[in-house]
mmCIF file of C-alpha atoms and ligand atoms in Angstrom:
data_model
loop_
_atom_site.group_PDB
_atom_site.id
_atom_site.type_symbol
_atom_site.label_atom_id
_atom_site.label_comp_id
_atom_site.label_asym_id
_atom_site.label_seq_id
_atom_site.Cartn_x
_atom_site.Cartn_y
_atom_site.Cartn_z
ATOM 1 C CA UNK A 1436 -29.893 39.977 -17.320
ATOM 2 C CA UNK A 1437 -28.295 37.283 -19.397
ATOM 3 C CA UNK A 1438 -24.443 37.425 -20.393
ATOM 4 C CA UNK A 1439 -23.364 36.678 -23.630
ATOM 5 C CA UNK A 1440 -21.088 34.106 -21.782
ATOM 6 C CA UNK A 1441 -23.553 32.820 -20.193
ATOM 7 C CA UNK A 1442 -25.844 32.098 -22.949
ATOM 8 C CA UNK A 1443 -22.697 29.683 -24.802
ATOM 9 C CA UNK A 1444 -22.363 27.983 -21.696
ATOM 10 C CA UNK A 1445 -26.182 27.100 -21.328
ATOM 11 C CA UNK A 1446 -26.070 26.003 -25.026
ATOM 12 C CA UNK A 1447 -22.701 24.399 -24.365
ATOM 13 C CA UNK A 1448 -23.506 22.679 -21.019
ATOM 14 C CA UNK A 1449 -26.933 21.091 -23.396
ATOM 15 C CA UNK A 1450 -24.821 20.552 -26.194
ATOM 16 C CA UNK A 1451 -22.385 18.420 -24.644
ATOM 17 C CA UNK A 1452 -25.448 16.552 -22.194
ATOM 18 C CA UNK A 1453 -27.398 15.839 -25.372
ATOM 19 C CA UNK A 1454 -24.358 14.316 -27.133
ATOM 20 C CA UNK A 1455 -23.599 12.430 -23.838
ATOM 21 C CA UNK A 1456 -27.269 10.902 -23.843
ATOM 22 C CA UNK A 1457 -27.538 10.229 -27.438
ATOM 23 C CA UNK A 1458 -24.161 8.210 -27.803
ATOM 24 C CA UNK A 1459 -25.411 6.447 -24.586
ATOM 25 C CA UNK A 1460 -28.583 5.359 -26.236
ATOM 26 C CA UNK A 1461 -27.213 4.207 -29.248
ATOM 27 C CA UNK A 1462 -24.856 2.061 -27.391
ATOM 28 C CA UNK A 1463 -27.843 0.401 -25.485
ATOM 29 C CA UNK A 1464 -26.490 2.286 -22.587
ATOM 30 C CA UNK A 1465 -28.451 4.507 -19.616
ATOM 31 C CA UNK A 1466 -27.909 7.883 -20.211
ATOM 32 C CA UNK A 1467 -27.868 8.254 -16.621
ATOM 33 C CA UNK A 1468 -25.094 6.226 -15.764
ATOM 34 C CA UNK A 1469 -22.621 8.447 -17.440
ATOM 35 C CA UNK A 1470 -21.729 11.565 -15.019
ATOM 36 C CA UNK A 1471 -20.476 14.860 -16.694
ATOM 37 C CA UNK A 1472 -17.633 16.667 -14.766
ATOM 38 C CA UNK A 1473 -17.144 19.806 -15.322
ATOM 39 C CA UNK A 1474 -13.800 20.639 -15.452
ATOM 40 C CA UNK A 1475 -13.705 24.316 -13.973
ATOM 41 C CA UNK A 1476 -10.086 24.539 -14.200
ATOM 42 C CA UNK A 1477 -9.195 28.618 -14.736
ATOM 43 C CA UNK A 1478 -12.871 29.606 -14.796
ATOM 44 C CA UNK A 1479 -13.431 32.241 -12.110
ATOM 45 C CA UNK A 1480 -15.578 31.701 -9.687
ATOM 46 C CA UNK A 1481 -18.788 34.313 -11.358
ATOM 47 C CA UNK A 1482 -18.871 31.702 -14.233
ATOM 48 C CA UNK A 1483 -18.956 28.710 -11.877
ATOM 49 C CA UNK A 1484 -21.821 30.077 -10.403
ATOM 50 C CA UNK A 1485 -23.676 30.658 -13.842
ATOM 51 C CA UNK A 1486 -23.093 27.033 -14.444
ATOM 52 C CA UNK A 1487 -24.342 25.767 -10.558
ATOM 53 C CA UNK A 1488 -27.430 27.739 -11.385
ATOM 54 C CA UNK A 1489 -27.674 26.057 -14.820
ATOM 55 C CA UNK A 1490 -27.629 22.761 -13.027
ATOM 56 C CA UNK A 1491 -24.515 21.227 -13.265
ATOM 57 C CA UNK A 1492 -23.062 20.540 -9.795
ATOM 58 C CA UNK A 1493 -20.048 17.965 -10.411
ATOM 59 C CA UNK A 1494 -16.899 19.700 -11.316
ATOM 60 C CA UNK A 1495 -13.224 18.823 -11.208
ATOM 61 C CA UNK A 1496 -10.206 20.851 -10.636
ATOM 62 C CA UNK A 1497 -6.695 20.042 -11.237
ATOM 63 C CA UNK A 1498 -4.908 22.022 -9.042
ATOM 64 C CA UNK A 1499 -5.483 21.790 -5.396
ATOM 65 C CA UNK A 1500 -4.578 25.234 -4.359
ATOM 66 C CA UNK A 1501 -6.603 27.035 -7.176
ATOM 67 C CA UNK A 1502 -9.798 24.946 -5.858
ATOM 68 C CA UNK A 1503 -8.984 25.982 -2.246
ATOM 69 C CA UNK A 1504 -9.343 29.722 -3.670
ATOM 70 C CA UNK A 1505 -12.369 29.284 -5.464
ATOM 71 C CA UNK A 1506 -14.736 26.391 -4.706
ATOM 72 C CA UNK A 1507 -15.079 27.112 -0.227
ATOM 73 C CA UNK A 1508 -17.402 30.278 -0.460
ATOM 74 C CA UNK A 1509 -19.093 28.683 -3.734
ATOM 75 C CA UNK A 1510 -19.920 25.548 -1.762
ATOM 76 C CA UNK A 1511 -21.045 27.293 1.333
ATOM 77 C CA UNK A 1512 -23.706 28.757 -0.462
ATOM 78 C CA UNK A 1513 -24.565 25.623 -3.370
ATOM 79 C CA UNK A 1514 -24.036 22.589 -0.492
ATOM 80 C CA UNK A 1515 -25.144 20.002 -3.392
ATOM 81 C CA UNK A 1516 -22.061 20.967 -5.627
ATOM 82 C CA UNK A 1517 -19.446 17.762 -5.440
ATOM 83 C CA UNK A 1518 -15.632 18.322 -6.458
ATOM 84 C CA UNK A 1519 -13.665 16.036 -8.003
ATOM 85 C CA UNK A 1520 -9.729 15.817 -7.395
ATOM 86 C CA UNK A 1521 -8.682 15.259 -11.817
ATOM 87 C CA UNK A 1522 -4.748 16.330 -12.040
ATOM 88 C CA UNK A 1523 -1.354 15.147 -10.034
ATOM 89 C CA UNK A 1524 -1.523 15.134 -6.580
ATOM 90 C CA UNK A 1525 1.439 15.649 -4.564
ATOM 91 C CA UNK A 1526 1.799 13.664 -1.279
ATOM 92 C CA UNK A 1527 2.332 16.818 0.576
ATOM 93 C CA UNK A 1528 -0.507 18.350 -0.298
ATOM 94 C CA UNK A 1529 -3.147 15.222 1.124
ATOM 95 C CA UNK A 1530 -4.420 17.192 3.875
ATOM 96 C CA UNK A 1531 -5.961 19.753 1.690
ATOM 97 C CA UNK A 1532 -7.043 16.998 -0.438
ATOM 98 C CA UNK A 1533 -9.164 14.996 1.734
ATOM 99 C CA UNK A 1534 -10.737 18.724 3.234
ATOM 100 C CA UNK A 1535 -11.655 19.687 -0.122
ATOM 101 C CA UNK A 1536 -12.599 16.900 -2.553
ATOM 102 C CA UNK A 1537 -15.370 14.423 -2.634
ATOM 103 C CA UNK A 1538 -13.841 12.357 -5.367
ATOM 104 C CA UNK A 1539 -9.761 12.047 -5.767
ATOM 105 C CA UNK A 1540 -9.212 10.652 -9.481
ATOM 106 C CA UNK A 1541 -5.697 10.577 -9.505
ATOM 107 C CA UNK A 1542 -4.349 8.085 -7.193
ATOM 108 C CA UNK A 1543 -1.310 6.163 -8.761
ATOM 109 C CA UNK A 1544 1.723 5.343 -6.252
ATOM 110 C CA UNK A 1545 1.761 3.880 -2.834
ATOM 111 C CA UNK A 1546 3.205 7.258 -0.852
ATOM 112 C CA UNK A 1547 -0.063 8.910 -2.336
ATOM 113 C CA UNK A 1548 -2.257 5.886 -1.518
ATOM 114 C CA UNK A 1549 -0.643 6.165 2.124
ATOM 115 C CA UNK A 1550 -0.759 9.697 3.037
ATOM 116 C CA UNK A 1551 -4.261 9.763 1.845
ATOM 117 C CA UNK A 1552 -4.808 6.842 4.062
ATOM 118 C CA UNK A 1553 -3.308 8.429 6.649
ATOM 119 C CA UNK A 1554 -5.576 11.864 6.335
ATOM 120 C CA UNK A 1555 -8.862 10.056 5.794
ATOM 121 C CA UNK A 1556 -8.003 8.480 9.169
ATOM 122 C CA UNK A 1557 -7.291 11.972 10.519
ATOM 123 C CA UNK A 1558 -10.141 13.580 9.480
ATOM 124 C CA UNK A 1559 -12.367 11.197 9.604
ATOM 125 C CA UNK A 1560 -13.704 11.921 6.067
ATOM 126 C CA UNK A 1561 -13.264 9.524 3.155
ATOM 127 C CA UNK A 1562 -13.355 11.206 -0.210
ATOM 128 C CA UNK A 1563 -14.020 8.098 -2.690
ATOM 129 C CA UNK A 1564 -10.763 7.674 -5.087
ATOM 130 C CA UNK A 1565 -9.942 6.391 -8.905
ATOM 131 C CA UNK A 1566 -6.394 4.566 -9.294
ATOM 132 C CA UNK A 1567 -5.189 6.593 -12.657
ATOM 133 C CA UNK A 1568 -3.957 4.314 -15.018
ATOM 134 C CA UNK A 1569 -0.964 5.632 -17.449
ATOM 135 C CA UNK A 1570 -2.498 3.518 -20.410
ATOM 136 C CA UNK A 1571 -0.028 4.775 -23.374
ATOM 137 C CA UNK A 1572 2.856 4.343 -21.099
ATOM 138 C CA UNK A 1573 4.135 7.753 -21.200
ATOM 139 C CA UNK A 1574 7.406 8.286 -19.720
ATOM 140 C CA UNK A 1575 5.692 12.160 -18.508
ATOM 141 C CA UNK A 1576 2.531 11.134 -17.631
ATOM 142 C CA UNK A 1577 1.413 10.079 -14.167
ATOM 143 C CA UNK A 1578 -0.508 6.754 -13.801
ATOM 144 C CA UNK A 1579 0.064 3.679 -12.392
ATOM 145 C CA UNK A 1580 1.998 1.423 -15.687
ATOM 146 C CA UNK A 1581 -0.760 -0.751 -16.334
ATOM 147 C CA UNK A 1582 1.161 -3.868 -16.024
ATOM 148 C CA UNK A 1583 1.266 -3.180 -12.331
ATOM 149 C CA UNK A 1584 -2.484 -2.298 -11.916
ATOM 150 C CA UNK A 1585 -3.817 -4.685 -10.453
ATOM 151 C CA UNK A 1586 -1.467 -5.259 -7.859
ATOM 152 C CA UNK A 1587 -1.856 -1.402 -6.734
ATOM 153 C CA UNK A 1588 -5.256 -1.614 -6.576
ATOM 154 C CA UNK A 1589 -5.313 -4.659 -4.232
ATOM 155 C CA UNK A 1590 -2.907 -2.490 -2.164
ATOM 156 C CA UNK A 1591 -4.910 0.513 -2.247
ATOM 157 C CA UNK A 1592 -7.977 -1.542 -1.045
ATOM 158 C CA UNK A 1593 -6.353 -3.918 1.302
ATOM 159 C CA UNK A 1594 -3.236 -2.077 2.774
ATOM 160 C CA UNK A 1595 -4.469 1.452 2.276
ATOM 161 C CA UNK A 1596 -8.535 1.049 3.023
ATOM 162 C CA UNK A 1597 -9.354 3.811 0.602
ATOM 163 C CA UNK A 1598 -12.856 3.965 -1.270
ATOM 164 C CA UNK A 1599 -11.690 2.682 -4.492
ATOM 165 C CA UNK A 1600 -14.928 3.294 -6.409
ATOM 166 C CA UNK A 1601 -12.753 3.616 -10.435
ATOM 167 C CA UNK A 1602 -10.098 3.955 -12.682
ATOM 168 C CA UNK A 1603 -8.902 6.755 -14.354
ATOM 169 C CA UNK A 1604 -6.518 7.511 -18.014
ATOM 170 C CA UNK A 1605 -5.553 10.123 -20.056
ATOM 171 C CA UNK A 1606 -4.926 8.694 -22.980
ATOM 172 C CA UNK A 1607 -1.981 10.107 -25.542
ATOM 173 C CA UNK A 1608 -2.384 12.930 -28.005
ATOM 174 C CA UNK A 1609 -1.697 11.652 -30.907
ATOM 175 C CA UNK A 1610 -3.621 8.244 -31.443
ATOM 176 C CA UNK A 1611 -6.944 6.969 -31.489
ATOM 177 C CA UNK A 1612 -8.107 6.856 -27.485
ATOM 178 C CA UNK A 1613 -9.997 3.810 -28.271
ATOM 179 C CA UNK A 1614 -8.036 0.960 -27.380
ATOM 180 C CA UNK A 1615 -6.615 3.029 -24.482
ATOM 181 C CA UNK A 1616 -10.198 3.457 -22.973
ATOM 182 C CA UNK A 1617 -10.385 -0.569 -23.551
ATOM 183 C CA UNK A 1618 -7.597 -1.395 -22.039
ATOM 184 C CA UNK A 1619 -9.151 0.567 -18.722
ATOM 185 C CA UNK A 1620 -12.211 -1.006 -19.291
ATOM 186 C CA UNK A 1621 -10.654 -4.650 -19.096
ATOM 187 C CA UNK A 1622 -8.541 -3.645 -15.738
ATOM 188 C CA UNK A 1623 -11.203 -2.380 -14.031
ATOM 189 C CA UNK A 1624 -13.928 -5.668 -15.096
ATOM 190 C CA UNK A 1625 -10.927 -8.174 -14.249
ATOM 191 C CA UNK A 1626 -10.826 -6.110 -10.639
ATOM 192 C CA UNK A 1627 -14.188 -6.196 -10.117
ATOM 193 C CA UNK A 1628 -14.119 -1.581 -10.134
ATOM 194 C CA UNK A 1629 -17.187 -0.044 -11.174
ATOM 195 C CA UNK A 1630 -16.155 3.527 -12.471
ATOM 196 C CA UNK A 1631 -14.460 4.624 -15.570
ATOM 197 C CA UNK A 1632 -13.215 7.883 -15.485
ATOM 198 C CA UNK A 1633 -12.495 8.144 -19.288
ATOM 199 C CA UNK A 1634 -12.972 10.962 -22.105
ATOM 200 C CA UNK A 1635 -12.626 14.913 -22.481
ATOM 201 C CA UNK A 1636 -14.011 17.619 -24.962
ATOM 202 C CA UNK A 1637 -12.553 16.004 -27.416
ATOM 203 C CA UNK A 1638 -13.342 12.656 -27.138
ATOM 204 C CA UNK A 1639 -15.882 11.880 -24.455
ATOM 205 C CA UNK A 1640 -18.175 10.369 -26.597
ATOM 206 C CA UNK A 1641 -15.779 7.668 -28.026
ATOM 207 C CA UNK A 1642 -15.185 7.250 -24.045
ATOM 208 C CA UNK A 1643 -18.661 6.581 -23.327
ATOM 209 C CA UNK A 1644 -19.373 4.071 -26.387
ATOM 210 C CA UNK A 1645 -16.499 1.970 -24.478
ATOM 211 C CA UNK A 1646 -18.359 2.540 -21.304
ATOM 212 C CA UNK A 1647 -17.453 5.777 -19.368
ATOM 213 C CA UNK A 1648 -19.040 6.180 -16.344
ATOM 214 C CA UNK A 1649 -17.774 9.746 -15.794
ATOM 215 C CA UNK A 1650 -16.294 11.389 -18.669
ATOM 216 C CA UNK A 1651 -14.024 15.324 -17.516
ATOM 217 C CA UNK A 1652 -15.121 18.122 -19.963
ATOM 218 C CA UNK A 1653 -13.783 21.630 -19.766
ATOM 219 C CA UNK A 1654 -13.150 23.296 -22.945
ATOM 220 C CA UNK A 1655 -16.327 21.970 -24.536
ATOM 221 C CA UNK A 1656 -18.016 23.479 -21.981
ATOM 222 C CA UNK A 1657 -16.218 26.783 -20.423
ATOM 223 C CA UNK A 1658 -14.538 27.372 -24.203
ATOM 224 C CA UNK A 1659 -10.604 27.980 -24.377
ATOM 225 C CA UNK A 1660 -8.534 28.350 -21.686
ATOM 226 C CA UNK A 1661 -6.735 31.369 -21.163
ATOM 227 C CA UNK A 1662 -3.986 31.450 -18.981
ATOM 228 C CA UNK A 1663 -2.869 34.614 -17.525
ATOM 229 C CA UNK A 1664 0.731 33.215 -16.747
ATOM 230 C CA UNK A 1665 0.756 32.560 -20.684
ATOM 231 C CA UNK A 1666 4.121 34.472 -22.655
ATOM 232 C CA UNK A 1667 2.496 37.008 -25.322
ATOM 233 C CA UNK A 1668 2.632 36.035 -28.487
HETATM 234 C C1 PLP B 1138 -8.155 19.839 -18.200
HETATM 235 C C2 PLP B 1138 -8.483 18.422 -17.975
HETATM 236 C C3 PLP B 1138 -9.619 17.838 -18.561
HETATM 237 C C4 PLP B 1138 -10.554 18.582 -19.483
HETATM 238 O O1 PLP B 1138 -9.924 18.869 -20.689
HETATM 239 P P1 PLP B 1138 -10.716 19.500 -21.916
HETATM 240 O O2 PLP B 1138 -9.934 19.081 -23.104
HETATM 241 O O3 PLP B 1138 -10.726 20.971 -21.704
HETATM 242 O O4 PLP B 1138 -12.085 18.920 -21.893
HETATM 243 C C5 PLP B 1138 -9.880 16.507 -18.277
HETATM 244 N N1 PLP B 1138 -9.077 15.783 -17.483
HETATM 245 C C6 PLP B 1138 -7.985 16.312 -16.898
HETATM 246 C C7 PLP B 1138 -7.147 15.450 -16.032
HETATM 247 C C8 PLP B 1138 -7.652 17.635 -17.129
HETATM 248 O O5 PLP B 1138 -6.555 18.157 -16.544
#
């Protein structure tokens, strides 16, 4: 039997592919060269597996203790489903990291760079990594400033050895992303990176006109977040 819920999120998950494909197309752009992550973020585990059996396998947690909860069993059973590192990472928490994610987008300081350096030499695993760029300059954002991009991604490749396959922003709130996903776009052609990690529910398909390569959907996808830590109203 089908759940409600489950229903949305099939229409969702097409909804959001078909707008992905079509904004492609009309930018002279390969619909398959744009990656949808699913960003599971809150959703329990039952819904994750609705949308694995849908056929979306690329999701992206912020929080590496609430993916070490959910995504193990999940992945012992769906071995095709690949996890991508999207919020802050704290240095201390590197080990888990490397163990759990195939992709780590949010690499932006040298300690980071280093302990992951340190774990992928540990474990012998090398989860491939995005340099996060802080693109509106936001004083409580994370992000590399991007006036000191380049040089961190020369150290993350040289000094560090990590897989540095893209770059990564969250643009601010309150403004048009476009320029911001621009200004990602130019960092990452003058450095010769491939992969644009760019664009959410709101605006992934402005991200992928300026040439996303992976844009991070949750809410467009999963609907509204509730948080059970959240005060009552
Ligand atoms: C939550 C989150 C997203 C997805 O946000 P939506 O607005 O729900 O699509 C994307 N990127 C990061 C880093 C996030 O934390």
């Amino acid at each position: 039997m089908t759940e409600p819920d489950d229903r949305s999120l099939e229409q969702n998950l097409r909804d959001v592919r078909d707008a992905i494909s079509k904004t492609a197309e009309s930018h002279g752009r390969d619909p398959e060269a744009v990656t949808l992550v699913a960003v599971s973020k809150t959703v329990p585990p039952e819904r994750l597996q609705s949308a694995i059996d849908l056929g979306q396998t690329i999701f992206g947690e912020n929080h590496v203790q609430e993916a070490k909860e959910k995504w193990p069993a999940l992945r012992e059973r769906r071995p095709e489903v690949r996890l991508h590192l999207v919020g802050g990472l704290q240095s201390n928490k590197a080990r888990d990291a490397v163990s759990l994610f195939d992709v780590i987008q949010s690499v932006d300081r040298p300690s980071l760079a280093g302990a992951l350096s340190r774990e992928c030499e540990r474990q012998g695993r090398r989860p491939s990594v995005f340099v996060q760029v802080n693109t509106g300059v936001e004083a409580q954002k994370s992000g590399v400033d991007p006036l000191e991009a380049d040089r961190f991604i020369r150290e993350c490749r040289d000094a560090y050895q990590l897989d540095l396959v893209g770059l990564m922003c969250i643009p601010p709130v309150d403004r048009d992303p476009t320029s911001d996903f621009a200004l990602l776009r130019t960092i990452a052609e003058r450095n010769g990176v491939e992969a644009l990690s760019m664009g959410m529910s709101f605006d992934f398909a402005q991200a992928v006109a300026q040439g996303a390569t992976h844009v991070r959907v949750g809410s467009a996808i999963f609907g509204a977040r509730s948080w059970p830590q959240a005060p009552r109203a």
